[in-house]
mmCIF file of C-alpha atoms in Angstrom:
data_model
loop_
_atom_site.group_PDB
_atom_site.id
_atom_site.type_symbol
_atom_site.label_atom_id
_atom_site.label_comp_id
_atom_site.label_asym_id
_atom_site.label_seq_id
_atom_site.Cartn_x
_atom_site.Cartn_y
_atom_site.Cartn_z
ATOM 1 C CA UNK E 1 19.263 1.063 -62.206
ATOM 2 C CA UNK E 2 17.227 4.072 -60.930
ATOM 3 C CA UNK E 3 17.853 5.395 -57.398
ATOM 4 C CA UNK E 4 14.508 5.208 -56.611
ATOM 5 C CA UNK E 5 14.239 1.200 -56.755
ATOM 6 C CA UNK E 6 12.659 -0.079 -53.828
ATOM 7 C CA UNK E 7 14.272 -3.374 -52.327
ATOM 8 C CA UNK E 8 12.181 -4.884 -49.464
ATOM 9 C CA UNK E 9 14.716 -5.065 -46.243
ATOM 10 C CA UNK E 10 16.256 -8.183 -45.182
ATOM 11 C CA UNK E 11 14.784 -10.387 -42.956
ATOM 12 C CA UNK E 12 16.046 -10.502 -39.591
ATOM 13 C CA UNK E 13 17.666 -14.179 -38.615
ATOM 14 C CA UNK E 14 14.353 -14.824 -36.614
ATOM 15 C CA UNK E 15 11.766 -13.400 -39.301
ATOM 16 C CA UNK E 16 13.531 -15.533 -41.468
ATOM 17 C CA UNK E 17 12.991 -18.893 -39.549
ATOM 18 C CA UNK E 18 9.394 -18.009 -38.711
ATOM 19 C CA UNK E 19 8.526 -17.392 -42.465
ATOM 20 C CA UNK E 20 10.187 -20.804 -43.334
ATOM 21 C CA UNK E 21 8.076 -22.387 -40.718
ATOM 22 C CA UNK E 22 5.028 -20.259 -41.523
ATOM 23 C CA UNK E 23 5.542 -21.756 -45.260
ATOM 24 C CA UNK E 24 6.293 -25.414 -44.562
ATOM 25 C CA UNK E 25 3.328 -25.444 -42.410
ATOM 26 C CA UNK E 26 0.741 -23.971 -45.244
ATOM 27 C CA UNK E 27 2.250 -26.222 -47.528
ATOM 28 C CA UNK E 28 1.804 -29.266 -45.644
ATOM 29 C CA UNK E 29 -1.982 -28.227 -44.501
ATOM 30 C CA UNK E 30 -1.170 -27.335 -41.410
ATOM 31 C CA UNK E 31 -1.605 -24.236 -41.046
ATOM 32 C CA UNK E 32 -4.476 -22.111 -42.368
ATOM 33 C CA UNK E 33 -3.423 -18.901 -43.221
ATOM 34 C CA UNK E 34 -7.284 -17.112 -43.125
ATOM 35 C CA UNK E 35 -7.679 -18.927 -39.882
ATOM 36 C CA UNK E 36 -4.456 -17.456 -38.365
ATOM 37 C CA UNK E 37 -5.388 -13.696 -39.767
ATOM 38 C CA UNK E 38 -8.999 -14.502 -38.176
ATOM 39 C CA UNK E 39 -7.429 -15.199 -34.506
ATOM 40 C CA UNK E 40 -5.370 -12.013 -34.593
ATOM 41 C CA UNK E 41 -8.230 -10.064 -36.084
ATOM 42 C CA UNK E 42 -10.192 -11.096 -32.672
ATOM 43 C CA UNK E 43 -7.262 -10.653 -30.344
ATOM 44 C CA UNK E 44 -7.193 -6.899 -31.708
ATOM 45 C CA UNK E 45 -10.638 -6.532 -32.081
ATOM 46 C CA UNK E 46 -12.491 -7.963 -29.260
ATOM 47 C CA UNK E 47 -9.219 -8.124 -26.611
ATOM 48 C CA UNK E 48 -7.684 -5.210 -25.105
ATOM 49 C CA UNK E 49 -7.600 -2.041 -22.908
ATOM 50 C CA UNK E 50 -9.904 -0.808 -24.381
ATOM 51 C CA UNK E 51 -12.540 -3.798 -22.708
ATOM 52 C CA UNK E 52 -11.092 -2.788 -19.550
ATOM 53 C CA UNK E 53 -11.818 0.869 -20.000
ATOM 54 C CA UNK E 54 -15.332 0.169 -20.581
ATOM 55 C CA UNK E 55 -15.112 -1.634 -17.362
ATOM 56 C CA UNK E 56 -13.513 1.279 -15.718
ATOM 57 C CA UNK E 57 -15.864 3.662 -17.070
ATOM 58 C CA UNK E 58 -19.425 1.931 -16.459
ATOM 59 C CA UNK E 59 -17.992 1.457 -13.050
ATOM 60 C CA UNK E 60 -17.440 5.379 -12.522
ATOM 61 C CA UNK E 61 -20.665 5.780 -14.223
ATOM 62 C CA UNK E 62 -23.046 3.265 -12.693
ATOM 63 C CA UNK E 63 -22.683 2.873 -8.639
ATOM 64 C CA UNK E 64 -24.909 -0.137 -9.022
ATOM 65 C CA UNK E 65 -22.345 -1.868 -11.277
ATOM 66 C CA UNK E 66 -19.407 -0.574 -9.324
ATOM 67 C CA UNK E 67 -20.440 -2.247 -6.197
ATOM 68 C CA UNK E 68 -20.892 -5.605 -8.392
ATOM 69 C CA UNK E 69 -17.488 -4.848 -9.828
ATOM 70 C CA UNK E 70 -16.251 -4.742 -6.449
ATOM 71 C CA UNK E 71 -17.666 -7.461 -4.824
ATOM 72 C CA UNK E 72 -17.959 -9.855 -7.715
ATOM 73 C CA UNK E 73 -15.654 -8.759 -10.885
ATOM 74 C CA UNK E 74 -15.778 -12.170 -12.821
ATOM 75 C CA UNK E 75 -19.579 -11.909 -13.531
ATOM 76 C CA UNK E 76 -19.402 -7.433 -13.664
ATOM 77 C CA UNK E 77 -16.740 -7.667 -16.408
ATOM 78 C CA UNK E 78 -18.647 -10.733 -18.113
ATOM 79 C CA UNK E 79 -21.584 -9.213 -17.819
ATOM 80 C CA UNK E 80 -20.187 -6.592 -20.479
ATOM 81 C CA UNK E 81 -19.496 -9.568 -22.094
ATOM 82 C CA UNK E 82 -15.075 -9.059 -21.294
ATOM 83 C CA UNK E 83 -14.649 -12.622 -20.162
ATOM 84 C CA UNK E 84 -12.977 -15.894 -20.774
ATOM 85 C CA UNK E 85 -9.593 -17.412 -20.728
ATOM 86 C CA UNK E 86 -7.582 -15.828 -18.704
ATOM 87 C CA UNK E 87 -10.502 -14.032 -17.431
ATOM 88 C CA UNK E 88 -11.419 -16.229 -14.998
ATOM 89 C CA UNK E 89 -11.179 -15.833 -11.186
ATOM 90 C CA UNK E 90 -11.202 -11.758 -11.547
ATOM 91 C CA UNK E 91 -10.418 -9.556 -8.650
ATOM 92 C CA UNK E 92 -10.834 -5.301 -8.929
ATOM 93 C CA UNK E 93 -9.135 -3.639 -6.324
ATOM 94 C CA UNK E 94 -9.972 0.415 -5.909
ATOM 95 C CA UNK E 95 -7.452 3.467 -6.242
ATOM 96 C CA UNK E 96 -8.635 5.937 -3.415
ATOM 97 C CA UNK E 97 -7.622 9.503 -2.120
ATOM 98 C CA UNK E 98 -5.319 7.084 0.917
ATOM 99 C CA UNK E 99 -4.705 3.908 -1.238
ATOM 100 C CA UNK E 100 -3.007 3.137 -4.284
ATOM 101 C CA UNK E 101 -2.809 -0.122 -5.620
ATOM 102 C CA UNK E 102 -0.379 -1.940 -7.858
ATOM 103 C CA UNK E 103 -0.834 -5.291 -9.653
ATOM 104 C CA UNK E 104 1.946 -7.520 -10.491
ATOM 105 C CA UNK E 105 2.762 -11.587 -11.261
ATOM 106 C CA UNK E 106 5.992 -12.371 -9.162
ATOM 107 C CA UNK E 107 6.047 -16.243 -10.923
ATOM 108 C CA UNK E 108 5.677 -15.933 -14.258
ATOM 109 C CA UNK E 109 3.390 -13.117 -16.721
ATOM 110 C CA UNK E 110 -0.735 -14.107 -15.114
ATOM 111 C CA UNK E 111 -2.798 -11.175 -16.518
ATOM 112 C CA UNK E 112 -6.623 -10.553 -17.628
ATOM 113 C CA UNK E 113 -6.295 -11.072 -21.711
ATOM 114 C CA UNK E 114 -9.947 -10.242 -22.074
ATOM 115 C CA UNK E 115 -9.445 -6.916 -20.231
ATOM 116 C CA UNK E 116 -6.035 -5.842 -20.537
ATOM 117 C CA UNK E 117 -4.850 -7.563 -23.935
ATOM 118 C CA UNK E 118 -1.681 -8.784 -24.172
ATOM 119 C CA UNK E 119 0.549 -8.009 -21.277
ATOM 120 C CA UNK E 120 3.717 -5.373 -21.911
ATOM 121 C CA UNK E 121 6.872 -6.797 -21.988
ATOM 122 C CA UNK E 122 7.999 -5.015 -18.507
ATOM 123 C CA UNK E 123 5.405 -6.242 -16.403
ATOM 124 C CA UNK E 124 6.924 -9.443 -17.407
ATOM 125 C CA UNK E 125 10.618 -8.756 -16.794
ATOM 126 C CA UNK E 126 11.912 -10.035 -13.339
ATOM 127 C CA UNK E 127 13.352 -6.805 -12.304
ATOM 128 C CA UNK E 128 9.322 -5.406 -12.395
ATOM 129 C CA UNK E 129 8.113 -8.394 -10.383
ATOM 130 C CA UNK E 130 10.970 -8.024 -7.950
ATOM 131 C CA UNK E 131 11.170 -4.473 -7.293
ATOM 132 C CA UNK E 132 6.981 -4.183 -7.430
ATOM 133 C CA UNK E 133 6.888 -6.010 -4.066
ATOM 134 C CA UNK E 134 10.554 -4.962 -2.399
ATOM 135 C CA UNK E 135 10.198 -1.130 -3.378
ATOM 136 C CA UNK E 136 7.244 -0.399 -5.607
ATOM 137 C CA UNK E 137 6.894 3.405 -4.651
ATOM 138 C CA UNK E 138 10.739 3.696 -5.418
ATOM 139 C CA UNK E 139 9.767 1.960 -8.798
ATOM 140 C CA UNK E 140 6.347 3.835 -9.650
ATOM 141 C CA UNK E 141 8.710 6.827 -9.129
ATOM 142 C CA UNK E 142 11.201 5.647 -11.611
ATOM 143 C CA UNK E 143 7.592 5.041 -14.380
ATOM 144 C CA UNK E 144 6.533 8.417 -13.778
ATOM 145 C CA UNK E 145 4.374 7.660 -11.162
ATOM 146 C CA UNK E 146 4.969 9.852 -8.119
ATOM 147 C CA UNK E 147 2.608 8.432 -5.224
ATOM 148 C CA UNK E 148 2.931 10.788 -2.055
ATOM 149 C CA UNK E 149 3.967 9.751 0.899
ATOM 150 C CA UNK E 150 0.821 9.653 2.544
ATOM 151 C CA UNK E 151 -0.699 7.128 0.315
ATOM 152 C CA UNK E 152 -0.351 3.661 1.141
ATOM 153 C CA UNK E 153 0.607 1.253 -1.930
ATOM 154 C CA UNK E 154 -0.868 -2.112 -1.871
ATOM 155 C CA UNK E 155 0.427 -4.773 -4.350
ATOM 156 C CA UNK E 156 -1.372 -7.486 -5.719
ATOM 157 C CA UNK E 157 0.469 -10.745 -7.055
ATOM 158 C CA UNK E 158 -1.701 -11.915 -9.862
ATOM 159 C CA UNK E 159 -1.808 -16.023 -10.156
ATOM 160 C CA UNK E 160 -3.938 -18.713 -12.192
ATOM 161 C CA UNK E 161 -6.348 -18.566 -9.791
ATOM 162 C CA UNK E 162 -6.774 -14.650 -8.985
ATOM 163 C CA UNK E 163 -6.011 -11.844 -12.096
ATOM 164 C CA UNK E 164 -6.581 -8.211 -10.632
ATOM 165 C CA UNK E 165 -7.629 -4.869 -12.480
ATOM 166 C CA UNK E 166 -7.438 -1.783 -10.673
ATOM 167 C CA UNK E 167 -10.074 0.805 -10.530
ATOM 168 C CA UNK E 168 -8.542 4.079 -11.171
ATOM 169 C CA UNK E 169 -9.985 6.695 -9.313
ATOM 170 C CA UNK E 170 -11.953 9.071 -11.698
ATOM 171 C CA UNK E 171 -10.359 12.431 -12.853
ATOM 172 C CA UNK E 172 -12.161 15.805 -11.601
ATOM 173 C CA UNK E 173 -13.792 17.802 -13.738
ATOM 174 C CA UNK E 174 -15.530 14.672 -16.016
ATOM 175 C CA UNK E 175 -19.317 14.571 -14.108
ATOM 176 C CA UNK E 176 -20.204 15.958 -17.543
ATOM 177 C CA UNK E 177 -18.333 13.032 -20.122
ATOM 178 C CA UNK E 178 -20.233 10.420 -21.307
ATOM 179 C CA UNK E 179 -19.339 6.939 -20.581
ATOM 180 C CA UNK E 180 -17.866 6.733 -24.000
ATOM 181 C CA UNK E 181 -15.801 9.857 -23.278
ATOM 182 C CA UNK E 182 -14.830 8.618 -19.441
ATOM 183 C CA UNK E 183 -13.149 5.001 -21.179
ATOM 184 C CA UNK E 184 -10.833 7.013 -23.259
ATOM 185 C CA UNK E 185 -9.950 8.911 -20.494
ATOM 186 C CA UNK E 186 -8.459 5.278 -18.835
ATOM 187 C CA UNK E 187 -4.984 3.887 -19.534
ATOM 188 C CA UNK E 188 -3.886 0.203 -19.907
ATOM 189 C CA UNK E 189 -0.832 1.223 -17.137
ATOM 190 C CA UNK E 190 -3.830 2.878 -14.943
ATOM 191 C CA UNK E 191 -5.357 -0.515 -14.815
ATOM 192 C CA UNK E 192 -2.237 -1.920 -14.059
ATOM 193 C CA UNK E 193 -1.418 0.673 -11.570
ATOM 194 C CA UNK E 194 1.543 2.142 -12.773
ATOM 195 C CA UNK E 195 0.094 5.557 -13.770
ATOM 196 C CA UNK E 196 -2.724 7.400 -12.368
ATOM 197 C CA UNK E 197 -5.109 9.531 -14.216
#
């Protein structure tokens, strides 16, 4: 046998029981495989930061649109047309030069899909929702997120009925980027509140 011979790896125990299920399920009709591949196709394509930095951007862009953002994000963000489940009952809160805010779900994982994509797997782990309410600047700290002393941190506990975005406060020195540019400037975690730009 050559030593070059590829040999796929094994499936991990879990892999393994998901691609039996996967299987039975196509066999039996169950499942549509194109159908599947379609749904994920949208969840990467039309889901994600990347709706949320166009958000962010038109927002540090347009004052007009900021001020809706503000004082009614459900219809700003689905006005760029960013909403649906899990989209509903938006709330943007605004980073300033004396506040910083933070956005967490103490019960469970409640987050803006349509925005933000598919939550990381911290922001669902209990020691994140515990420690973003009892000592968040301690915990910012410990991201990489130094927040002086000065600045006041305000969390937000996101629920079924109210998901928050924060508006990052726009870097210096980008009056002259596009709003194309300005959304690749923004962060998923900036959104979150967990970095700043």
């Amino acid at each position: 046998m050559a030593a070059d011979h590829h040999h796929p790896a094994e499936l991990a125990p879990i892999e393994a029981r998901v691609a039996a299920i996967e299987s039975v399920l196509i066999e039996n009709g169950i499942l549509d495989i194109a159908a599947v591949d379609a749904v994920v196709a949208h969840v990467e394509h039309n889901f994600g930061p990347m709706n949320g930095a166009r958000v962010v951007a038109r927002a540090w862009s347009d004052p007009a649109y900021r001020e809706q953002l503000l004082d009614d994000a459900t219809a700003a963000i689905d006005a760029l047309g960013f909403g649906g489940p899990q989209g509903e009952h938006m709330i943007v809160v605004e980073n300033t030069a004396a506040v910083h805010n933070l956005v967490v779900c103490t019960l469970c994982s409640c987050y803006p899909w349509p925005t933000l994509g598919l939550p990381p797997k911290w922001y669902k782990e209990p020691p994140y929702r515990a420690r973003a309410v009892r000592e968040p600047r301690k915990l910012l700290a410990e991201m990489g997120t130094v927040v002086p002393d000065d600045v006041e941190i305000q969390v937000w506990d996101s629920s079924s009925e109210a998901r928050y975005l924060v508006l990052p406060m726009r870097p210096a020195s980008t009056d002259e980027m596009s709003e194309d540019e300005l959304a690749g400037l923004v962060t998923r975690d900036s959104m979150i509140g967990v970095q700043r730009l």
